């Protein structure tokens, strides 16, 4: 079972989710989205909480109020952490999570520790937790299908963007050729006019000379 919450401090609301137990956390580790941000109480047992950012957004785009929601939820779902006056919550992009053979169920590591950030949670904020719990939903989603659907949509958007770029370049090339042809046409017309004027001058001169004779 996966527990879902909505962070309504932003519009549109952002989805926060977590596994019901360590076995569910294993599935979340397999099928999270690249734009997800993972949260956990540092050095203590706690829920694995994820924030699903909009596609194209990164950890640097996360609003401070949403960070507070996630860190409060993590602290509240730590058996030891919820009893402490202050805990450190670590968070990092989903892509930075590392799972290797030999790790216990629910245990993870990091590819790059420099990508791991932390925030100190000093006290429980009941108003935050009450607001989040009012949006709580329990679901049993097909995590693999959700991830594959997300990837299909991304590939489709990428192909669409590539097609639009090719069309843009084609139109620019056609416009460039049209402008070159126009410049060439104007150049030819200018030369023809100059030759025509020169010929007219010569004809006029001879006609005047004949009239004089």
Coordinates of N, CA and C in Angstrom, one line a residue:
X1 N 0.8 -1.2 0.0 CA 0.0 0.0 0.0 C 0.9 1.3 0.0
X2 N 0.5 2.2 -0.8 CA 1.2 3.5 -0.9 C 0.3 4.6 -0.3
X3 N 0.9 5.4 0.5 CA 0.1 6.5 1.1 C 0.5 7.8 0.4
X4 N -0.6 8.5 -0.1 CA -0.4 9.7 -0.9 C -1.0 10.9 -0.1
X5 N -0.3 12.1 -0.2 CA -0.7 13.3 0.4 C -0.5 14.4 -0.6
X6 N -1.2 15.5 -0.4 CA -1.1 16.7 -1.2 C -0.6 17.9 -0.4
X7 N 0.5 18.5 -1.0 CA 1.0 19.7 -0.4 C 0.3 20.9 -1.1
X8 N -0.7 21.4 -0.4 CA -1.6 22.4 -0.9 C -1.0 23.9 -0.7
X9 N 0.2 24.0 -0.2 CA 0.8 25.3 0.0 C 1.2 25.9 -1.3
X10 N 1.1 25.2 -2.4 CA 1.5 25.7 -3.7 C 0.3 25.3 -4.6
X11 N 0.2 26.0 -5.7 CA -0.8 25.8 -6.7 C -0.1 25.6 -8.1
X12 N -0.4 24.5 -8.8 CA -1.2 23.3 -8.3 C -0.5 22.6 -7.2
X13 N -1.3 21.8 -6.4 CA -0.7 21.1 -5.3 C 0.4 20.1 -5.8
X14 N 1.3 19.8 -4.9 CA 2.3 18.8 -5.3 C 2.1 17.5 -4.5
X15 N 2.4 16.4 -5.1 CA 2.1 15.1 -4.6 C 3.3 14.6 -3.7
X16 N 2.9 14.2 -2.5 CA 3.9 13.5 -1.6 C 3.4 12.1 -1.4
X17 N 4.4 11.1 -1.4 CA 3.9 9.8 -1.2 C 5.0 9.0 -0.4
X18 N 4.6 7.9 0.2 CA 5.5 7.1 1.0 C 5.0 5.6 1.1
X19 N 5.9 4.7 1.3 CA 5.5 3.3 1.4 C 4.9 3.1 2.8
X20 N 4.0 2.1 2.9 CA 3.5 1.7 4.2 C 4.4 1.0 5.1
X21 N 5.4 0.3 4.5 CA 6.4 -0.5 5.2 C 7.6 -0.6 4.4
X22 N 8.7 -1.3 5.0 CA 10.0 -1.4 4.3 C 9.9 -2.2 3.0
X23 N 9.0 -3.1 2.9 CA 8.9 -3.9 1.7 C 8.3 -3.1 0.5
X24 N 7.3 -2.2 0.9 CA 6.7 -1.3 -0.1 C 7.8 -0.3 -0.5
X25 N 8.7 0.1 0.4 CA 9.8 1.0 0.1 C 10.7 0.4 -1.0
X26 N 10.9 -0.9 -1.0 CA 11.7 -1.5 -2.0 C 11.1 -1.3 -3.4
X27 N 9.8 -1.4 -3.5 CA 9.1 -1.2 -4.8 C 9.2 0.3 -5.2
X28 N 9.1 1.1 -4.3 CA 9.2 2.6 -4.6 C 10.6 2.9 -5.1
X29 N 11.6 2.2 -4.6 CA 13.0 2.4 -5.0 C 13.2 1.9 -6.4
X30 N 12.4 1.0 -6.9 CA 12.6 0.4 -8.2 C 11.9 1.3 -9.3
X31 N 10.8 1.9 -8.9 CA 9.9 2.6 -9.9 C 9.7 4.1 -9.7
X32 N 10.5 4.7 -8.9 CA 10.3 6.2 -8.7 C 10.6 6.9 -10.0
X33 N 10.1 8.2 -10.0 CA 10.3 9.0 -11.2 C 11.6 9.8 -11.1
X34 N 12.3 10.1 -12.2 CA 13.5 10.9 -12.2 C 13.4 12.2 -11.5
X35 N 12.2 12.8 -11.5 CA 12.0 14.1 -10.9 C 11.6 14.0 -9.5
X36 N 11.5 12.8 -8.9 CA 11.2 12.7 -7.5 C 12.3 13.1 -6.6
X37 N 11.9 13.6 -5.4 CA 12.9 13.9 -4.4 C 12.7 13.0 -3.2
X38 N 13.7 12.3 -2.7 CA 13.6 11.4 -1.6 C 14.0 12.0 -0.2
X39 N 13.2 11.7 0.8 CA 13.4 12.2 2.2 C 13.5 11.1 3.2
X40 N 14.4 11.3 4.2 CA 14.6 10.3 5.2 C 15.2 11.0 6.5
X41 N 14.8 10.6 7.7 CA 15.5 11.1 8.9 C 16.9 10.6 8.9
X42 N 17.8 11.4 9.1 CA 19.3 11.1 9.0 C 19.6 10.2 10.3
X43 N 20.3 9.0 10.0 CA 20.8 8.1 11.0 C 19.7 7.5 11.9
X44 N 18.5 7.6 11.5 CA 17.4 7.0 12.3 C 16.5 6.2 11.3
X45 N 15.7 5.3 11.8 CA 14.7 4.6 11.0 C 13.6 5.6 10.8
X46 N 13.1 5.6 9.6 CA 11.9 6.4 9.3 C 11.3 6.0 8.0
X47 N 10.1 6.6 7.7 CA 9.5 6.3 6.4 C 10.4 6.9 5.3
X48 N 10.3 6.3 4.1 CA 10.9 6.9 2.9 C 9.8 7.7 2.2
X49 N 10.0 9.0 2.3 CA 9.0 10.0 1.8 C 9.5 10.5 0.4
X50 N 8.6 10.6 -0.5 CA 9.0 11.1 -1.9 C 8.1 12.3 -2.2
X51 N 8.7 13.3 -2.8 CA 8.0 14.4 -3.4 C 8.1 14.3 -4.9
X52 N 7.0 14.4 -5.6 CA 6.9 14.3 -7.0 C 6.9 15.7 -7.6
X53 N 8.0 16.1 -8.1 CA 8.1 17.5 -8.7 C 7.5 17.4 -10.1
X54 N 7.0 18.5 -10.6 CA 6.6 18.6 -12.0 C 7.7 18.2 -13.0
X55 N 7.5 17.6 -14.1 CA 8.5 17.3 -15.0 C 9.3 18.5 -15.5
X56 N 10.6 18.4 -15.5 CA 11.4 19.5 -15.9 C 11.9 20.4 -14.7
X57 N 11.3 20.1 -13.5 CA 11.8 20.8 -12.3 C 12.8 20.0 -11.6
X58 N 13.6 20.7 -10.8 CA 14.7 20.0 -10.1 C 14.6 20.4 -8.6
X59 N 15.5 19.8 -7.8 CA 15.5 20.0 -6.4 C 15.7 21.5 -6.0
X60 N 16.3 22.3 -6.9 CA 16.5 23.7 -6.7 C 15.2 24.5 -6.9
X61 N 14.2 23.9 -7.5 CA 12.9 24.6 -7.7 C 11.9 24.3 -6.6
X62 N 12.3 23.4 -5.7 CA 11.4 23.1 -4.6 C 11.1 24.2 -3.7
X63 N 9.8 24.6 -3.5 CA 9.5 25.7 -2.6 C 9.8 25.4 -1.2
X64 N 10.1 26.4 -0.4 CA 10.5 26.2 1.0 C 9.3 25.6 1.8
X65 N 8.1 26.0 1.4 CA 7.0 25.5 2.2 C 6.7 24.0 1.9
X66 N 7.0 23.6 0.7 CA 6.9 22.2 0.4 C 8.0 21.3 1.1
X67 N 9.2 21.9 1.2 CA 10.3 21.3 1.9 C 9.8 21.1 3.4
X68 N 9.2 22.0 4.0 CA 8.7 21.9 5.3 C 7.7 20.8 5.5
X69 N 6.7 20.7 4.5 CA 5.7 19.7 4.5 C 6.4 18.3 4.5
X70 N 7.3 18.1 3.6 CA 8.0 16.8 3.5 C 8.8 16.4 4.7
X71 N 9.6 17.4 5.2 CA 10.4 17.1 6.4 C 9.6 16.9 7.7
X72 N 8.4 17.6 7.8 CA 7.6 17.3 8.9 C 6.9 15.9 8.9
X73 N 6.6 15.5 7.6 CA 6.0 14.2 7.4 C 7.0 13.1 7.7
X74 N 8.2 13.3 7.4 CA 9.3 12.3 7.6 C 9.5 12.1 9.1
X75 N 9.6 13.3 9.8 CA 9.9 13.2 11.3 C 8.7 12.5 12.0
X76 N 7.5 12.9 11.6 CA 6.3 12.3 12.2 C 6.2 10.8 12.0
X77 N 6.8 10.3 10.9 CA 6.8 8.8 10.6 C 8.1 8.1 10.9
X78 N 8.8 8.6 11.9 CA 10.0 8.0 12.5 C 9.7 7.6 13.9
X79 N 9.8 6.3 14.3 CA 9.5 5.9 15.6 C 10.3 6.6 16.7
X80 N 11.6 6.8 16.3 CA 12.5 7.5 17.3 C 12.4 9.0 17.0
X81 N 12.5 9.4 15.8 CA 12.5 10.8 15.4 C 11.4 11.6 15.9
X82 N 10.2 11.0 15.9 CA 9.0 11.8 16.3 C 9.0 12.1 17.8
X83 N 9.9 11.4 18.6 CA 10.0 11.7 20.0 C 11.0 12.7 20.4
X84 N 11.9 13.0 19.4 CA 13.0 13.9 19.6 C 12.5 15.4 19.3
X85 N 13.1 16.3 20.0 CA 12.8 17.7 19.8 C 13.4 18.2 18.5
X86 N 14.5 17.6 18.1 CA 15.1 18.0 16.8 C 15.7 16.9 16.1
X87 N 15.6 16.8 14.8 CA 16.2 15.8 14.0 C 16.7 16.4 12.7
X88 N 17.6 15.7 12.0 CA 18.1 16.2 10.7 C 17.5 15.3 9.7
X89 N 16.9 15.9 8.7 CA 16.3 15.2 7.6 C 17.1 15.4 6.3
X90 N 17.5 14.3 5.7 CA 18.3 14.3 4.5 C 17.4 14.2 3.3
X91 N 17.7 14.8 2.2 CA 16.9 14.7 1.0 C 17.8 14.8 -0.3
X92 N 17.4 14.1 -1.3 CA 18.3 14.1 -2.5 C 17.4 13.6 -3.7
X93 N 17.8 13.9 -5.0 CA 17.1 13.5 -6.1 C 17.0 12.0 -6.2
X94 N 15.9 11.4 -6.7 CA 15.7 10.0 -6.8 C 16.9 9.3 -7.6
X95 N 17.4 10.0 -8.6 CA 18.4 9.4 -9.4 C 19.7 9.2 -8.6
X96 N 19.9 9.9 -7.5 CA 21.1 9.7 -6.7 C 21.0 8.6 -5.7
X97 N 19.9 7.9 -5.6 CA 19.7 6.7 -4.7 C 20.4 5.5 -5.4
X98 N 21.1 4.7 -4.5 CA 21.8 3.6 -5.0 C 21.4 2.4 -4.1
X99 N 21.1 1.3 -4.8 CA 20.7 0.0 -4.2 C 21.7 -1.1 -4.7
X100 N 22.4 -1.7 -3.8 CA 23.4 -2.7 -4.3 C 23.1 -4.0 -3.6
X101 N 23.6 -5.1 -4.1 CA 23.4 -6.4 -3.5 C 24.0 -6.4 -2.1
X102 N 23.3 -7.1 -1.2 CA 23.8 -7.2 0.1 C 23.2 -6.2 1.1
X103 N 22.5 -5.2 0.5 CA 21.8 -4.2 1.3 C 20.6 -4.8 1.9
X104 N 20.2 -4.4 3.1 CA 19.0 -4.9 3.7 C 17.8 -4.3 3.0
X105 N 16.6 -5.0 3.3 CA 15.4 -4.5 2.7 C 15.1 -3.0 3.2
X106 N 14.9 -2.1 2.2 CA 14.6 -0.7 2.6 C 15.9 0.1 2.7
X107 N 17.0 -0.5 2.7 CA 18.3 0.2 2.9 C 18.8 0.7 1.5
X108 N 19.3 1.9 1.5 CA 19.8 2.5 0.3 C 21.1 3.3 0.6
X109 N 21.8 3.6 -0.5 CA 23.0 4.4 -0.4 C 22.9 5.5 -1.4
X110 N 24.0 6.3 -1.6 CA 24.0 7.4 -2.6 C 25.1 7.2 -3.6
X111 N 24.8 7.6 -4.8 CA 25.9 7.7 -5.8 C 26.9 8.8 -5.5
X112 N 26.3 10.0 -5.2 CA 27.2 11.1 -4.9 C 26.7 11.8 -3.6
X113 N 27.5 11.8 -2.6 CA 27.1 12.3 -1.3 C 27.0 13.9 -1.4
X114 N 27.7 14.5 -2.3 CA 27.6 15.9 -2.4 C 26.2 16.4 -2.9
X115 N 25.4 15.5 -3.5 CA 24.1 15.8 -3.9 C 23.0 15.6 -2.8
X116 N 23.5 15.2 -1.6 CA 22.6 15.0 -0.5 C 22.5 16.3 0.3
X117 N 21.3 16.8 0.5 CA 21.1 18.0 1.3 C 20.4 17.6 2.7
X118 N 20.5 18.5 3.6 CA 19.8 18.2 4.9 C 19.1 19.5 5.4
X119 N 18.2 19.3 6.3 CA 17.4 20.4 6.9 C 17.1 19.9 8.3
X120 N 17.3 20.8 9.3 CA 17.0 20.5 10.7 C 15.5 20.8 11.0
X121 N 14.8 19.8 11.5 CA 13.4 20.0 11.9 C 13.4 20.1 13.4
X122 N 13.1 21.2 14.0 CA 13.2 21.5 15.4 C 12.0 21.0 16.2
X123 N 10.8 21.1 15.6 CA 9.7 20.7 16.4 C 8.6 20.3 15.5
X124 N 7.6 19.6 16.1 CA 6.4 19.1 15.4 C 5.5 20.3 15.1
X125 N 5.1 20.4 13.8 CA 4.1 21.4 13.5 C 2.8 20.7 13.2
X126 N 1.9 20.7 14.2 CA 0.6 20.0 14.1 C -0.2 20.6 13.0
X127 N -0.2 21.9 12.7 CA -1.0 22.5 11.7 C -0.6 21.9 10.3
X128 N 0.7 21.7 10.1 CA 1.2 21.1 8.9 C 0.7 19.7 8.7
X129 N 0.9 18.9 9.7 CA 0.6 17.5 9.7 C -0.9 17.3 9.5
X130 N -1.7 18.1 10.2 CA -3.2 18.0 10.1 C -3.6 18.3 8.7
X131 N -3.0 19.3 8.1 CA -3.4 19.7 6.7 C -3.0 18.6 5.8
X132 N -1.9 18.0 5.9 CA -1.5 16.9 5.1 C -2.4 15.7 5.3
X133 N -2.7 15.3 6.5 CA -3.5 14.1 6.8 C -4.9 14.3 6.2
X134 N -5.4 15.5 6.1 CA -6.7 15.6 5.5 C -6.8 15.3 4.0
X135 N -5.6 15.2 3.4 CA -5.5 14.9 2.0 C -5.1 13.4 1.8
X136 N -4.8 12.7 2.8 CA -4.2 11.4 2.8 C -5.1 10.4 2.0
X137 N -4.5 9.6 1.1 CA -5.2 8.5 0.4 C -4.3 7.3 0.4
X138 N -5.0 6.1 0.5 CA -4.2 4.9 0.4 C -4.6 4.2 -0.9
X139 N -3.5 3.8 -1.6 CA -3.8 3.2 -2.9 C -2.8 2.0 -3.1
X140 N -3.1 1.2 -4.0 CA -2.2 0.1 -4.4 C -2.0 0.2 -5.9
X141 N -1.1 1.1 -6.3 CA -0.9 1.4 -7.7 C 0.0 0.4 -8.4
X142 N -0.1 0.3 -9.7 CA 0.9 -0.5 -10.4 C 2.1 0.4 -10.7
X143 N 3.1 0.4 -9.8 CA 4.2 1.3 -9.9 C 5.0 1.2 -11.2
X144 N 5.1 0.0 -11.6 CA 5.9 -0.2 -12.9 C 5.2 0.4 -14.0
X145 N 3.8 0.2 -14.1 CA 3.1 0.7 -15.2 C 3.1 2.3 -15.2
X146 N 3.0 2.8 -14.0 CA 3.0 4.3 -13.9 C 4.4 4.8 -14.4
X147 N 5.5 4.2 -14.0 CA 6.8 4.6 -14.5 C 6.9 4.5 -16.0
X148 N 6.4 3.4 -16.5 CA 6.5 3.1 -18.0 C 5.7 4.1 -18.8
X149 N 4.5 4.4 -18.2 CA 3.6 5.4 -18.9 C 4.3 6.8 -18.9
X150 N 4.9 7.1 -17.7 CA 5.6 8.4 -17.6 C 6.7 8.5 -18.7
X151 N 7.5 7.4 -18.9 CA 8.6 7.4 -19.8 C 8.1 7.4 -21.3
X152 N 6.9 6.8 -21.5 CA 6.3 6.9 -22.9 C 5.9 8.3 -23.2
X153 N 5.3 9.0 -22.2 CA 4.9 10.4 -22.4 C 6.2 11.2 -22.7
X154 N 7.2 11.0 -22.0 CA 8.5 11.8 -22.2 C 9.0 11.5 -23.5
X155 N 9.1 10.3 -24.0 CA 9.6 10.0 -25.3 C 8.7 10.7 -26.4
X156 N 7.4 10.7 -26.2 CA 6.5 11.3 -27.1 C 6.7 12.8 -27.2
X157 N 6.9 13.4 -26.0 CA 7.1 14.9 -26.0 C 8.5 15.2 -26.6
X158 N 9.5 14.3 -26.4 CA 10.8 14.6 -27.0 C 10.7 14.5 -28.6
X159 N 10.0 13.5 -29.1 CA 9.8 13.3 -30.5 C 9.1 14.5 -31.1
X160 N 8.0 15.0 -30.4 CA 7.3 16.1 -30.8 C 8.2 17.4 -30.9
X161 N 9.0 17.5 -29.9 CA 9.9 18.7 -29.8 C 10.9 18.6 -30.9
X162 N 11.4 17.4 -31.2 CA 12.4 17.3 -32.3 C 11.7 17.6 -33.7
X163 N 10.5 17.1 -33.9 CA 9.8 17.4 -35.1 C 9.5 18.9 -35.3
X164 N 9.2 19.6 -34.2 CA 8.9 21.0 -34.2 C 10.3 21.7 -34.5
X165 N 11.4 21.3 -34.0 CA 12.6 21.9 -34.3 C 13.0 21.7 -35.7
X166 N 12.8 20.5 -36.3 CA 13.1 20.2 -37.7 C 12.3 21.1 -38.6
X167 N 11.0 21.3 -38.2 CA 10.1 22.1 -39.0 C 10.6 23.6 -38.9
X168 N 11.0 24.0 -37.8 CA 11.5 25.4 -37.6 C 12.7 25.6 -38.5
X169 N 13.6 24.7 -38.4 CA 14.9 24.8 -39.2 C 14.6 24.8 -40.7
X170 N 13.6 24.0 -41.1 CA 13.2 23.9 -42.5 C 12.6 25.2 -43.0
X171 N 11.8 25.8 -42.2 CA 11.1 27.1 -42.5 C 12.2 28.2 -42.6
X172 N 13.1 28.2 -41.7 CA 14.2 29.2 -41.7 C 15.0 29.1 -42.9
X173 N 15.3 27.8 -43.4 CA 16.1 27.6 -44.6 C 15.4 28.1 -45.8
X174 N 14.1 27.8 -45.8 CA 13.2 28.2 -47.0 C 13.2 29.8 -47.0
X175 N 13.1 30.4 -45.9 CA 13.0 31.8 -45.8 C 14.4 32.4 -46.3
X176 N 15.5 31.8 -45.8 CA 16.8 32.2 -46.2 C 17.0 32.2 -47.8
X177 N 16.5 31.0 -48.4 CA 16.7 30.9 -49.8 C 15.8 31.9 -50.5
X178 N 14.6 32.1 -50.0 CA 13.7 33.1 -50.6 C 14.3 34.5 -50.6
X179 N 14.9 34.9 -49.5 CA 15.6 36.2 -49.4 C 16.8 36.3 -50.3
X180 N 17.5 35.2 -50.4 CA 18.7 35.2 -51.4 C 18.2 35.4 -52.8
X181 N 17.1 34.7 -53.2 CA 16.6 34.8 -54.5 C 16.0 36.2 -54.8
X182 N 15.5 36.8 -53.8 CA 15.0 38.2 -53.9 C 16.1 39.2 -54.1
X183 N 17.2 38.9 -53.3 CA 18.4 39.8 -53.5 C 19.0 39.6 -54.9
X184 N 19.0 38.4 -55.3 CA 19.6 38.1 -56.6 C 18.7 38.7 -57.7
X185 N 17.4 38.6 -57.6 CA 16.5 39.2 -58.6 C 16.6 40.7 -58.6
X186 N 16.7 41.4 -57.5 CA 16.9 42.8 -57.4 C 18.2 43.2 -58.1
X187 N 19.2 42.4 -57.8 CA 20.5 42.7 -58.4 C 20.5 42.7 -60.0
X188 N 19.8 41.6 -60.5 CA 19.7 41.4 -61.9 C 18.9 42.6 -62.5
X189 N 17.8 42.9 -61.9 CA 17.0 44.0 -62.4 C 17.7 45.3 -62.4
X190 N 18.6 45.5 -61.4 CA 19.3 46.8 -61.3 C 20.3 46.8 -62.5
X191 N 21.0 45.7 -62.8 CA 21.9 45.7 -63.9 C 21.2 45.9 -65.3
X192 N 20.0 45.3 -65.4 CA 19.3 45.4 -66.7 C 18.8 46.9 -66.8
X193 N 18.4 47.5 -65.8 CA 18.0 48.9 -65.9 C 19.2 49.8 -66.2
X194 N 20.4 49.5 -65.7 CA 21.5 50.3 -66.0 C 21.9 50.2 -67.5
X195 N 21.8 48.9 -68.0 CA 22.2 48.7 -69.4 C 21.1 49.3 -70.3
X196 N 19.9 49.3 -69.9 CA 18.8 49.9 -70.7 C 18.9 51.4 -70.7
X197 N 19.3 52.0 -69.6 CA 19.5 53.4 -69.6 C 20.6 53.9 -70.5
X198 N 21.7 53.1 -70.4 CA 22.9 53.4 -71.2 C 22.5 53.3 -72.7
X199 N 21.8 52.3 -73.1 CA 21.4 52.1 -74.5 C 20.5 53.3 -74.9
X200 N 19.6 53.7 -74.1 CA 18.7 54.8 -74.4 C 19.5 56.1 -74.6
X201 N 20.5 56.3 -73.8 CA 21.3 57.5 -73.9 C 22.0 57.5 -75.3
X202 N 22.5 56.3 -75.7 CA 23.3 56.3 -77.0 C 22.3 56.5 -78.1
X203 N 21.1 55.9 -78.1 CA 20.1 56.1 -79.1 C 19.7 57.6 -79.2
X204 N 19.5 58.2 -78.1 CA 19.1 59.6 -78.1 C 20.2 60.4 -78.7
X205 N 21.5 60.1 -78.5 CA 22.6 60.9 -79.0 C 22.6 60.8 -80.5
X206 N 22.4 59.6 -81.0 CA 22.5 59.4 -82.5 C 21.3 60.2 -83.2
X207 N 20.2 60.1 -82.5 CA 19.0 60.7 -83.1 C 19.2 62.2 -83.2
X208 N 19.8 62.8 -82.2 CA 20.1 64.2 -82.2 C 21.0 64.6 -83.3
X209 N 22.1 63.7 -83.5 CA 23.1 64.0 -84.5 C 22.5 63.9 -85.9
X210 N 21.6 62.9 -86.1 CA 20.9 62.8 -87.4 C 20.1 64.1 -87.7
X211 N 19.4 64.5 -86.7 CA 18.6 65.7 -86.9 C 19.4 66.9 -87.2
X212 N 20.6 67.0 -86.7 CA 21.4 68.1 -87.0 C 21.9 68.1 -88.4
X213 N 22.2 66.9 -88.9 CA 22.7 66.8 -90.3 C 21.5 67.1 -91.3

